[in-house]
Every structure is written in C-alpha cells, then in structure tokens.
PDB file of C-alpha atoms in Angstrom:
ATOM      1  CA  MET X   1     -20.100  10.316 -11.093  1.00 76.00           C
ATOM      2  CA  THR X   2     -20.015   8.249 -14.200  1.00 93.00           C
ATOM      3  CA  VAL X   3     -17.861   5.408 -12.243  1.00 98.00           C
ATOM      4  CA  ALA X   4     -15.237   4.535 -15.706  1.00 98.00           C
ATOM      5  CA  ILE X   5     -14.499   0.902 -16.404  1.00 98.00           C
ATOM      6  CA  TYR X   6     -11.249   0.025 -18.027  1.00 98.00           C
ATOM      7  CA  GLY X   7     -10.110  -3.464 -19.635  1.00 98.00           C
ATOM      8  CA  HIS X   8      -7.929  -5.288 -17.077  1.00 98.00           C
ATOM      9  CA  ARG X   9      -4.867  -6.089 -19.828  1.00 98.00           C
ATOM     10  CA  GLY X  10      -7.168  -5.538 -22.724  1.00 98.00           C
ATOM     11  CA  TYR X  11     -10.283  -7.316 -23.045  1.00 98.00           C
ATOM     12  CA  PRO X  12      -8.553 -11.144 -21.409  1.00 98.00           C
ATOM     13  CA  ALA X  13     -12.432 -12.434 -21.424  1.00 97.00           C
ATOM     14  CA  ARG X  14     -12.614 -12.389 -25.551  1.00 98.00           C
ATOM     15  CA  PHE X  15      -8.614 -11.972 -26.588  1.00 98.00           C
ATOM     16  CA  PRO X  16      -5.715 -13.040 -25.318  1.00 98.00           C
ATOM     17  CA  GLU X  17      -4.312 -10.702 -22.128  1.00 98.00           C
ATOM     18  CA  ASN X  18      -2.138  -7.271 -23.481  1.00 98.00           C
ATOM     19  CA  SER X  19      -2.710  -8.200 -27.260  1.00 98.00           C
ATOM     20  CA  LEU X  20      -3.152  -5.422 -29.082  1.00 98.00           C
ATOM     21  CA  GLN X  21      -6.568  -7.360 -30.358  1.00 98.00           C
ATOM     22  CA  GLY X  22      -7.544  -7.248 -27.518  1.00 98.00           C
ATOM     23  CA  PHE X  23      -6.694  -3.438 -26.838  1.00 98.00           C
ATOM     24  CA  GLU X  24      -8.577  -2.565 -30.308  1.00 98.00           C
ATOM     25  CA  TYR X  25     -11.709  -4.326 -29.782  1.00 98.00           C
ATOM     26  CA  ALA X  26     -12.334  -2.477 -26.322  1.00 98.00           C
ATOM     27  CA  CYS X  27     -11.662   0.503 -27.522  1.00 98.00           C
ATOM     28  CA  GLU X  28     -13.504   0.314 -30.570  1.00 98.00           C
ATOM     29  CA  HIS X  29     -16.850  -0.329 -28.826  1.00 98.00           C
ATOM     30  CA  GLY X  30     -16.594   2.163 -26.161  1.00 98.00           C
ATOM     31  CA  ILE X  31     -14.233   1.227 -23.415  1.00 98.00           C
ATOM     32  CA  ASP X  32     -12.891   4.176 -21.384  1.00 98.00           C
ATOM     33  CA  GLY X  33      -9.566   2.824 -19.800  1.00 98.00           C
ATOM     34  CA  ILE X  34      -7.248   0.679 -20.952  1.00 99.00           C
ATOM     35  CA  GLU X  35      -4.443  -0.937 -18.432  1.00 98.00           C
ATOM     36  CA  THR X  36      -1.412  -2.918 -19.047  1.00 98.00           C
ATOM     37  CA  ASP X  37       1.778  -3.729 -18.474  1.00 98.00           C
ATOM     38  CA  VAL X  38       5.092  -2.679 -19.334  1.00 98.00           C
ATOM     39  CA  GLN X  39       8.820  -4.215 -18.561  1.00 98.00           C
ATOM     40  CA  MET X  40      12.318  -3.893 -20.298  1.00 98.00           C
ATOM     41  CA  SER X  41      13.871  -6.416 -22.797  1.00 98.00           C
ATOM     42  CA  ALA X  42      17.876  -7.120 -22.070  1.00 98.00           C
ATOM     43  CA  ASP X  43      19.150  -4.718 -24.670  1.00 98.00           C
ATOM     44  CA  GLY X  44      16.634  -1.699 -23.484  1.00 98.00           C
ATOM     45  CA  HIS X  45      13.406  -2.127 -25.163  1.00 98.00           C
ATOM     46  CA  LEU X  46      10.147  -1.518 -23.717  1.00 98.00           C
ATOM     47  CA  VAL X  47       7.259  -4.407 -23.549  1.00 98.00           C
ATOM     48  CA  ILE X  48       3.889  -4.816 -23.625  1.00 98.00           C
ATOM     49  CA  MET X  49       3.876  -8.051 -20.695  1.00 98.00           C
ATOM     50  CA  HIS X  50       3.302  -9.036 -17.399  1.00 98.00           C
ATOM     51  CA  ASP X  51       4.535 -12.108 -16.196  1.00 98.00           C
ATOM     52  CA  GLU X  52       8.079 -11.462 -15.375  1.00 98.00           C
ATOM     53  CA  ARG X  53       8.660 -14.898 -17.195  1.00 98.00           C
ATOM     54  CA  VAL X  54       6.452 -14.805 -20.609  1.00 98.00           C
ATOM     55  CA  ASP X  55       5.440 -18.415 -19.663  1.00 98.00           C
ATOM     56  CA  ARG X  56       2.012 -18.950 -19.222  1.00 98.00           C
ATOM     57  CA  THR X  57       1.045 -16.379 -21.688  1.00 98.00           C
ATOM     58  CA  THR X  58       3.396 -17.274 -24.444  1.00 98.00           C
ATOM     59  CA  ASP X  59       4.602 -20.360 -26.710  1.00 98.00           C
ATOM     60  CA  GLY X  60       8.343 -18.740 -25.333  1.00 98.00           C
ATOM     61  CA  THR X  61       9.846 -19.241 -22.617  1.00 98.00           C
ATOM     62  CA  GLY X  62      12.573 -17.540 -19.761  1.00 98.00           C
ATOM     63  CA  TRP X  63      12.479 -13.883 -18.132  1.00 98.00           C
ATOM     64  CA  VAL X  64      11.803 -11.003 -20.455  1.00 98.00           C
ATOM     65  CA  ALA X  65      14.975  -9.244 -18.775  1.00 98.00           C
ATOM     66  CA  ASP X  66      17.243 -12.221 -20.099  1.00 98.00           C
ATOM     67  CA  LEU X  67      15.768 -11.493 -23.603  1.00 98.00           C
ATOM     68  CA  THR X  68      16.599  -9.528 -26.470  1.00 98.00           C
ATOM     69  CA  ARG X  69      13.642  -7.452 -27.990  1.00 97.00           C
ATOM     70  CA  THR X  70      14.099  -9.810 -31.590  1.00 97.00           C
ATOM     71  CA  GLN X  71      14.313 -12.445 -29.518  1.00 98.00           C
ATOM     72  CA  LEU X  72      11.309 -11.269 -27.675  1.00 98.00           C
ATOM     73  CA  LYS X  73       9.417 -10.292 -31.105  1.00 97.00           C
ATOM     74  CA  GLY X  74      10.362 -14.042 -31.830  1.00 98.00           C
ATOM     75  CA  MET X  75       7.596 -15.453 -29.538  1.00 98.00           C
ATOM     76  CA  HIS X  76       3.821 -15.351 -30.124  1.00 98.00           C
ATOM     77  CA  LEU X  77       0.506 -14.886 -28.160  1.00 98.00           C
ATOM     78  CA  ALA X  78      -2.267 -17.170 -28.492  1.00 98.00           C
ATOM     79  CA  ASN X  79      -3.970 -15.695 -31.213  1.00 98.00           C
ATOM     80  CA  GLY X  80      -0.763 -15.001 -32.979  1.00 98.00           C
ATOM     81  CA  GLU X  81       0.477 -11.896 -32.009  1.00 98.00           C
ATOM     82  CA  PRO X  82       4.109 -11.317 -31.470  1.00 98.00           C
ATOM     83  CA  ILE X  83       4.716  -9.590 -27.528  1.00 98.00           C
ATOM     84  CA  PRO X  84       3.633  -6.269 -28.311  1.00 98.00           C
ATOM     85  CA  SER X  85       5.971  -3.166 -27.889  1.00 98.00           C
ATOM     86  CA  LEU X  86       4.532  -0.078 -26.131  1.00 98.00           C
ATOM     87  CA  ARG X  87       5.668   1.709 -28.877  1.00 98.00           C
ATOM     88  CA  GLU X  88       2.913  -0.838 -31.006  1.00 98.00           C
ATOM     89  CA  ALA X  89       0.599  -0.273 -28.328  1.00 98.00           C
ATOM     90  CA  LEU X  90       0.630   3.577 -27.966  1.00 98.00           C
ATOM     91  CA  THR X  91       0.165   3.219 -32.178  1.00 98.00           C
ATOM     92  CA  VAL X  92      -3.200   1.647 -31.014  1.00 98.00           C
ATOM     93  CA  LEU X  93      -4.535   3.712 -28.629  1.00 98.00           C
ATOM     94  CA  SER X  94      -3.431   6.463 -29.223  1.00 98.00           C
ATOM     95  CA  HIS X  95      -6.387   6.484 -32.593  1.00 98.00           C
ATOM     96  CA  TYR X  96      -9.406   6.345 -29.786  1.00 98.00           C
ATOM     97  CA  ASP X  97      -9.835   8.922 -27.026  1.00 98.00           C
ATOM     98  CA  VAL X  98      -9.075   6.874 -24.173  1.00 98.00           C
ATOM     99  CA  MET X  99      -7.368   6.704 -20.522  1.00 98.00           C
ATOM    100  CA  VAL X 100      -4.486   4.131 -20.684  1.00 98.00           C
ATOM    101  CA  ASN X 101      -3.545   3.113 -17.009  1.00 98.00           C
ATOM    102  CA  ILE X 102      -0.081   1.959 -17.706  1.00 99.00           C
ATOM    103  CA  GLU X 103       1.763  -0.133 -14.730  1.00 98.00           C
ATOM    104  CA  PHE X 104       5.189  -0.374 -14.131  1.00 98.00           C
ATOM    105  CA  LYS X 105       6.059  -3.879 -13.229  1.00 98.00           C
ATOM    106  CA  THR X 106       9.794  -3.378 -11.027  1.00 98.00           C
ATOM    107  CA  GLY X 107       8.473  -4.947  -8.805  1.00 96.00           C
ATOM    108  CA  LYS X 108       9.976  -7.809  -8.470  1.00 96.00           C
ATOM    109  CA  ILE X 109      12.707  -6.353 -11.163  1.00 98.00           C
ATOM    110  CA  ARG X 110      13.844  -2.616 -10.681  1.00 97.00           C
ATOM    111  CA  TYR X 111      14.523  -2.000 -14.449  1.00 98.00           C
ATOM    112  CA  PRO X 112      16.950   0.643 -14.584  1.00 96.00           C
ATOM    113  CA  GLY X 113      15.669   3.823 -16.204  1.00 98.00           C
ATOM    114  CA  ILE X 114      11.802   2.524 -17.324  1.00 98.00           C
ATOM    115  CA  GLU X 115      10.097   5.343 -15.918  1.00 98.00           C
ATOM    116  CA  ALA X 116      12.045   7.277 -18.133  1.00 98.00           C
ATOM    117  CA  LEU X 117      11.336   5.528 -21.314  1.00 98.00           C
ATOM    118  CA  THR X 118       8.182   4.970 -20.576  1.00 99.00           C
ATOM    119  CA  GLN X 119       7.318   8.573 -20.549  1.00 98.00           C
ATOM    120  CA  ASP X 120       9.879   9.572 -23.335  1.00 98.00           C
ATOM    121  CA  TYR X 121       7.257   7.052 -25.421  1.00 98.00           C
ATOM    122  CA  VAL X 122       4.052   8.722 -23.914  1.00 98.00           C
ATOM    123  CA  GLU X 123       5.406  12.774 -25.099  1.00 98.00           C
ATOM    124  CA  GLN X 124       6.328  11.596 -28.277  1.00 98.00           C
ATOM    125  CA  PHE X 125       2.822  10.023 -28.390  1.00 98.00           C
ATOM    126  CA  ASP X 126       0.729  13.179 -27.247  1.00 98.00           C
ATOM    127  CA  MET X 127      -0.588  10.943 -24.860  1.00 98.00           C
ATOM    128  CA  GLN X 128       0.791  13.067 -21.752  1.00 98.00           C
ATOM    129  CA  ASP X 129      -3.734  13.871 -20.605  1.00 98.00           C
ATOM    130  CA  ARG X 130      -4.842  10.403 -20.922  1.00 98.00           C
ATOM    131  CA  VAL X 131      -1.856   8.627 -19.369  1.00 98.00           C
ATOM    132  CA  ILE X 132      -1.903   6.893 -15.680  1.00 98.00           C
ATOM    133  CA  TYR X 133       1.323   5.112 -14.160  1.00 98.00           C
ATOM    134  CA  SER X 134       0.772   2.976 -11.588  1.00 98.00           C
ATOM    135  CA  SER X 135       2.952   0.561  -9.928  1.00 98.00           C
ATOM    136  CA  PHE X 136       3.246  -1.783  -6.178  1.00 97.00           C
ATOM    137  CA  ASN X 137       6.593  -0.527  -6.503  1.00 97.00           C
ATOM    138  CA  HIS X 138       5.968   3.620  -5.126  1.00 95.00           C
ATOM    139  CA  ASP X 139       9.605   4.039  -5.722  1.00 97.00           C
ATOM    140  CA  SER X 140       9.159   3.816  -9.453  1.00 98.00           C
ATOM    141  CA  ILE X 141       5.678   6.312  -9.733  1.00 98.00           C
ATOM    142  CA  ASN X 142       8.375   8.692  -6.585  1.00 97.00           C
ATOM    143  CA  VAL X 143      10.436   8.331  -9.163  1.00 98.00           C
ATOM    144  CA  ILE X 144       8.631   8.861 -12.857  1.00 98.00           C
ATOM    145  CA  HIS X 145       6.637  12.353 -10.127  1.00 98.00           C
ATOM    146  CA  THR X 146      10.231  13.225  -9.563  1.00 98.00           C
ATOM    147  CA  LEU X 147      10.557  13.513 -14.243  1.00 98.00           C
ATOM    148  CA  ALA X 148       6.937  14.597 -14.855  1.00 98.00           C
ATOM    149  CA  PRO X 149       5.536  16.097 -11.789  1.00 98.00           C
ATOM    150  CA  LYS X 150       2.367  16.588 -13.957  1.00 98.00           C
ATOM    151  CA  MET X 151       1.744  13.220 -14.674  1.00 98.00           C
ATOM    152  CA  LYS X 152      -1.344  11.425 -13.409  1.00 98.00           C
ATOM    153  CA  THR X 153       0.391   8.315 -10.605  1.00 98.00           C
ATOM    154  CA  ALA X 154      -1.913   5.766  -8.929  1.00 98.00           C
ATOM    155  CA  TRP X 155      -0.684   3.117  -5.632  1.00 96.00           C
ATOM    156  CA  LEU X 156      -1.364   0.342  -6.489  1.00 97.00           C
ATOM    157  CA  THR X 157      -2.068  -2.392  -3.387  1.00 96.00           C
ATOM    158  CA  SER X 158      -4.704  -4.567  -1.927  1.00 92.00           C
ATOM    159  CA  ARG X 159      -5.200  -2.331   0.352  1.00 86.00           C
ATOM    160  CA  VAL X 160      -4.543   0.981   2.387  1.00 85.00           C
ATOM    161  CA  LEU X 161      -4.264   0.500   5.741  1.00 71.00           C
ATOM    162  CA  MET X 162      -6.134   2.911   8.331  1.00 70.00           C
ATOM    163  CA  GLY X 163      -3.147   6.004   9.348  1.00 69.00           C
ATOM    164  CA  SER X 164      -0.929   5.171   6.431  1.00 77.00           C
ATOM    165  CA  THR X 165       0.100   8.298   5.208  1.00 84.00           C
ATOM    166  CA  LEU X 166      -0.309   9.388   1.135  1.00 92.00           C
ATOM    167  CA  PRO X 167       1.487  11.425  -1.207  1.00 94.00           C
ATOM    168  CA  SER X 168      -0.144  14.034  -1.630  1.00 94.00           C
ATOM    169  CA  TYR X 169       0.438  13.984  -5.787  1.00 97.00           C
ATOM    170  CA  LEU X 170      -1.344  10.888  -5.952  1.00 97.00           C
ATOM    171  CA  GLU X 171      -4.008  10.835  -8.282  1.00 97.00           C
ATOM    172  CA  ALA X 172      -6.168   7.607  -7.130  1.00 97.00           C
ATOM    173  CA  VAL X 173      -5.538   4.237  -5.425  1.00 97.00           C
ATOM    174  CA  HIS X 174      -5.354   1.921  -6.890  1.00 98.00           C
ATOM    175  CA  ILE X 175      -6.857  -1.228  -5.007  1.00 97.00           C
ATOM    176  CA  GLU X 176      -8.350  -4.330  -4.598  1.00 97.00           C
ATOM    177  CA  HIS X 177     -10.882  -3.726  -1.687  1.00 96.00           C
ATOM    178  CA  TYR X 178     -12.704  -0.721  -1.770  1.00 96.00           C
ATOM    179  CA  ASN X 179     -12.277   1.273   2.048  1.00 94.00           C
ATOM    180  CA  PRO X 180     -14.552   3.771   2.015  1.00 94.00           C
ATOM    181  CA  ARG X 181     -12.618   5.435   5.318  1.00 92.00           C
ATOM    182  CA  LEU X 182     -10.272   5.726   3.209  1.00 93.00           C
ATOM    183  CA  ASP X 183     -10.840   9.820   1.270  1.00 92.00           C
ATOM    184  CA  LYS X 184      -9.407   9.183  -1.392  1.00 94.00           C
ATOM    185  CA  ALA X 185     -10.795   8.184  -4.712  1.00 97.00           C
ATOM    186  CA  GLN X 186      -9.939   4.789  -5.641  1.00 97.00           C
ATOM    187  CA  ARG X 187      -9.851   2.767  -8.897  1.00 98.00           C
ATOM    188  CA  VAL X 188     -11.139  -1.446  -7.788  1.00 98.00           C
ATOM    189  CA  TRP X 189      -9.494  -4.118  -9.253  1.00 98.00           C
ATOM    190  CA  THR X 190      -9.790  -6.411 -10.879  1.00 98.00           C
ATOM    191  CA  VAL X 191     -13.969  -6.571 -10.279  1.00 98.00           C
ATOM    192  CA  ASP X 192     -15.586  -9.084 -12.424  1.00 98.00           C
ATOM    193  CA  ASP X 193     -18.858 -10.085 -10.652  1.00 98.00           C
ATOM    194  CA  PRO X 194     -21.608  -8.155 -11.910  1.00 97.00           C
ATOM    195  CA  LEU X 195     -23.693  -8.287  -8.436  1.00 97.00           C
ATOM    196  CA  LYS X 196     -20.130  -6.598  -6.615  1.00 98.00           C
ATOM    197  CA  MET X 197     -19.855  -4.478  -9.761  1.00 98.00           C
ATOM    198  CA  LYS X 198     -22.807  -2.906  -9.102  1.00 97.00           C
ATOM    199  CA  GLN X 199     -21.752  -2.795  -5.868  1.00 98.00           C
ATOM    200  CA  LEU X 200     -18.785  -0.357  -5.951  1.00 98.00           C
ATOM    201  CA  MET X 201     -20.499   1.820  -9.273  1.00 98.00           C
ATOM    202  CA  ARG X 202     -22.127   2.885  -6.085  1.00 97.00           C
ATOM    203  CA  GLU X 203     -19.550   3.792  -3.700  1.00 98.00           C
ATOM    204  CA  LYS X 204     -18.919   6.958  -2.818  1.00 96.00           C
ATOM    205  CA  TYR X 205     -15.497   7.073  -3.764  1.00 97.00           C
ATOM    206  CA  VAL X 206     -15.223   4.599  -6.408  1.00 98.00           C
ATOM    207  CA  VAL X 207     -14.052   6.300  -9.813  1.00 98.00           C
ATOM    208  CA  GLY X 208     -13.395   3.228 -11.950  1.00 98.00           C
ATOM    209  CA  LEU X 209     -13.534  -0.508 -11.885  1.00 98.00           C
ATOM    210  CA  ILE X 210     -10.435  -2.271 -13.795  1.00 98.00           C
ATOM    211  CA  THR X 211     -12.655  -5.243 -14.962  1.00 98.00           C
ATOM    212  CA  ASN X 212     -11.655  -8.513 -17.332  1.00 98.00           C
ATOM    213  CA  ARG X 213     -15.135  -8.272 -18.749  1.00 98.00           C
ATOM    214  CA  PHE X 214     -15.808  -4.459 -19.446  1.00 98.00           C
ATOM    215  CA  GLU X 215     -18.440  -5.466 -21.881  1.00 98.00           C
ATOM    216  CA  GLU X 216     -20.645  -6.511 -18.733  1.00 98.00           C
ATOM    217  CA  ALA X 217     -19.282  -3.259 -16.289  1.00 98.00           C
ATOM    218  CA  MET X 218     -20.682  -1.427 -19.399  1.00 98.00           C
ATOM    219  CA  ASP X 219     -24.149  -3.225 -19.152  1.00 97.00           C
ATOM    220  CA  MET X 220     -24.265  -3.193 -15.629  1.00 97.00           C
ATOM    221  CA  ARG X 221     -22.585   0.637 -15.407  1.00 98.00           C
ATOM    222  CA  GLU X 222     -26.238   1.706 -18.059  1.00 97.00           C
ATOM    223  CA  LEU X 223     -28.054  -0.550 -15.188  1.00 96.00           C
ATOM    224  CA  VAL X 224     -26.857   1.414 -12.440  1.00 96.00           C
ATOM    225  CA  ALA X 225     -27.716   4.435 -14.340  1.00 95.00           C
ATOM    226  CA  LYS X 226     -31.371   3.725 -14.919  1.00 94.00           C
ATOM    227  CA  GLU X 227     -32.435   2.633 -11.627  1.00 93.00           C
ATOM    228  CA  GLU X 228     -30.144   6.025  -9.953  1.00 89.00           C
ATOM    229  CA  LYS X 229     -33.150   7.447 -12.414  1.00 88.00           C
ATOM    230  CA  SER X 230     -36.368   5.882 -11.341  1.00 80.00           C
ATOM    231  CA  PRO X 231     -38.740   6.999  -9.243  1.00 66.00           C
ATOM    232  CA  VAL X 232     -38.877   5.281  -5.597  1.00 61.00           C
TER     233      VAL X 232
END
C-alpha cells in the first residue's frame, strides 16, 4: 500500500501557510492531498486560516470570529495574498486530482453552522469524493456525519488511549503519535524528519503522512519503494 502524502497547510516550507500559491505549487508537483483549515468570519463567511487570530500569519490583528469578510480580505499573507476564502481555495484545488483534508477549527470557538456551510461549498464544487473532514472537536465530526453520512471523516488527536471506543463511521484517525496497537487507518501529523517519514511509511496502519515538506516526503517514499523491491 502506498502511503499518501498531504501538504500541511499547503507547502509552508516554501510558501506562506494556507496560501493559494502554496496549494497550487503542491498540486502542480504531484502531491496526493492538501490539509487546510476553515473558520468563519463575523458575518458568516468561510475563510482559510489556522489560528483563531490572524496576527501570526498576516499583517493584520484580531480574532477571525470578530472580523468581517471585508476586513479579513484587507489583510495579507507574507507573499501579499489576501486571506483566502474557502470558495477560492476549492476553486484552485478542484482543478487537480488531489484529496483535500478540511479541518474544522472549532476547538476554541464553536462557529454556528460551519459544518453545513462547508459541505454546501464542497457539493457546489462536486468534490464530495475528494474531501476528508477532521477536527479536534469531535462534536464537529459527529455533526458533519449526521448531515452528510457518506463523507469521509477522521478524528484529530495527539494519541488514542487504548480502550477508547471509536465511532464505526470514522474513515481514519489523524494522529500525532502513531499507535501500532490501534487497528485503524492512521494519518500521522506533522512529520518533517526524513528518518521518521521512512519509518512510518513501513508501519502497518499508516495510510498517510501530513507534512510541511512534501517534496522530501515524496523522495523518501520513492526510496522506500526501491528498497522494498531490491533483493535482500
């Protein structure tokens, strides 16, 4: 089984995180999937942003939830791009044969209706078969499963304690620390060390790596494949 490689917020090793430029570069260079984050503006528009505040990644300041879409559009990433909307991100990604992991950023702020509105956009772009939803707030995953039970979903977590009961509908677990005793498909985040990439690519339940350095991960995957084909 080939381990899929997902660009963590695009390709932040070379481009501003969650930038359309980073998404497009990664897609043009053969990435398997893009991991990104969705939040909601004060006036109910969906934007692509990891932190609940814009201060770290833009030239603006404030909480996403307190700013209108117009205000957010006036703030820029390090490459000069305005903060992208979910519609703009899906416009780019829909042109490529890639998976899209959309994380609901509802761990600190419970944006009302974000799951349904996100699904509306996914359906508008006819990307249902290429989207995986994840969140640290597992209630968001329960909500989206209720709304759209055919969509792929994954819990985001640092680790799964043995004895925990996972919902049967989960397609995978997006986990920080691989668990060889967890009989479940696992996508491991955020893996940037080449040796760790190589190790995880050989693990039984690893189906994907989420990384800031996808080109290195692709090189390592090719190396692993060659080693597995070579005679002992």
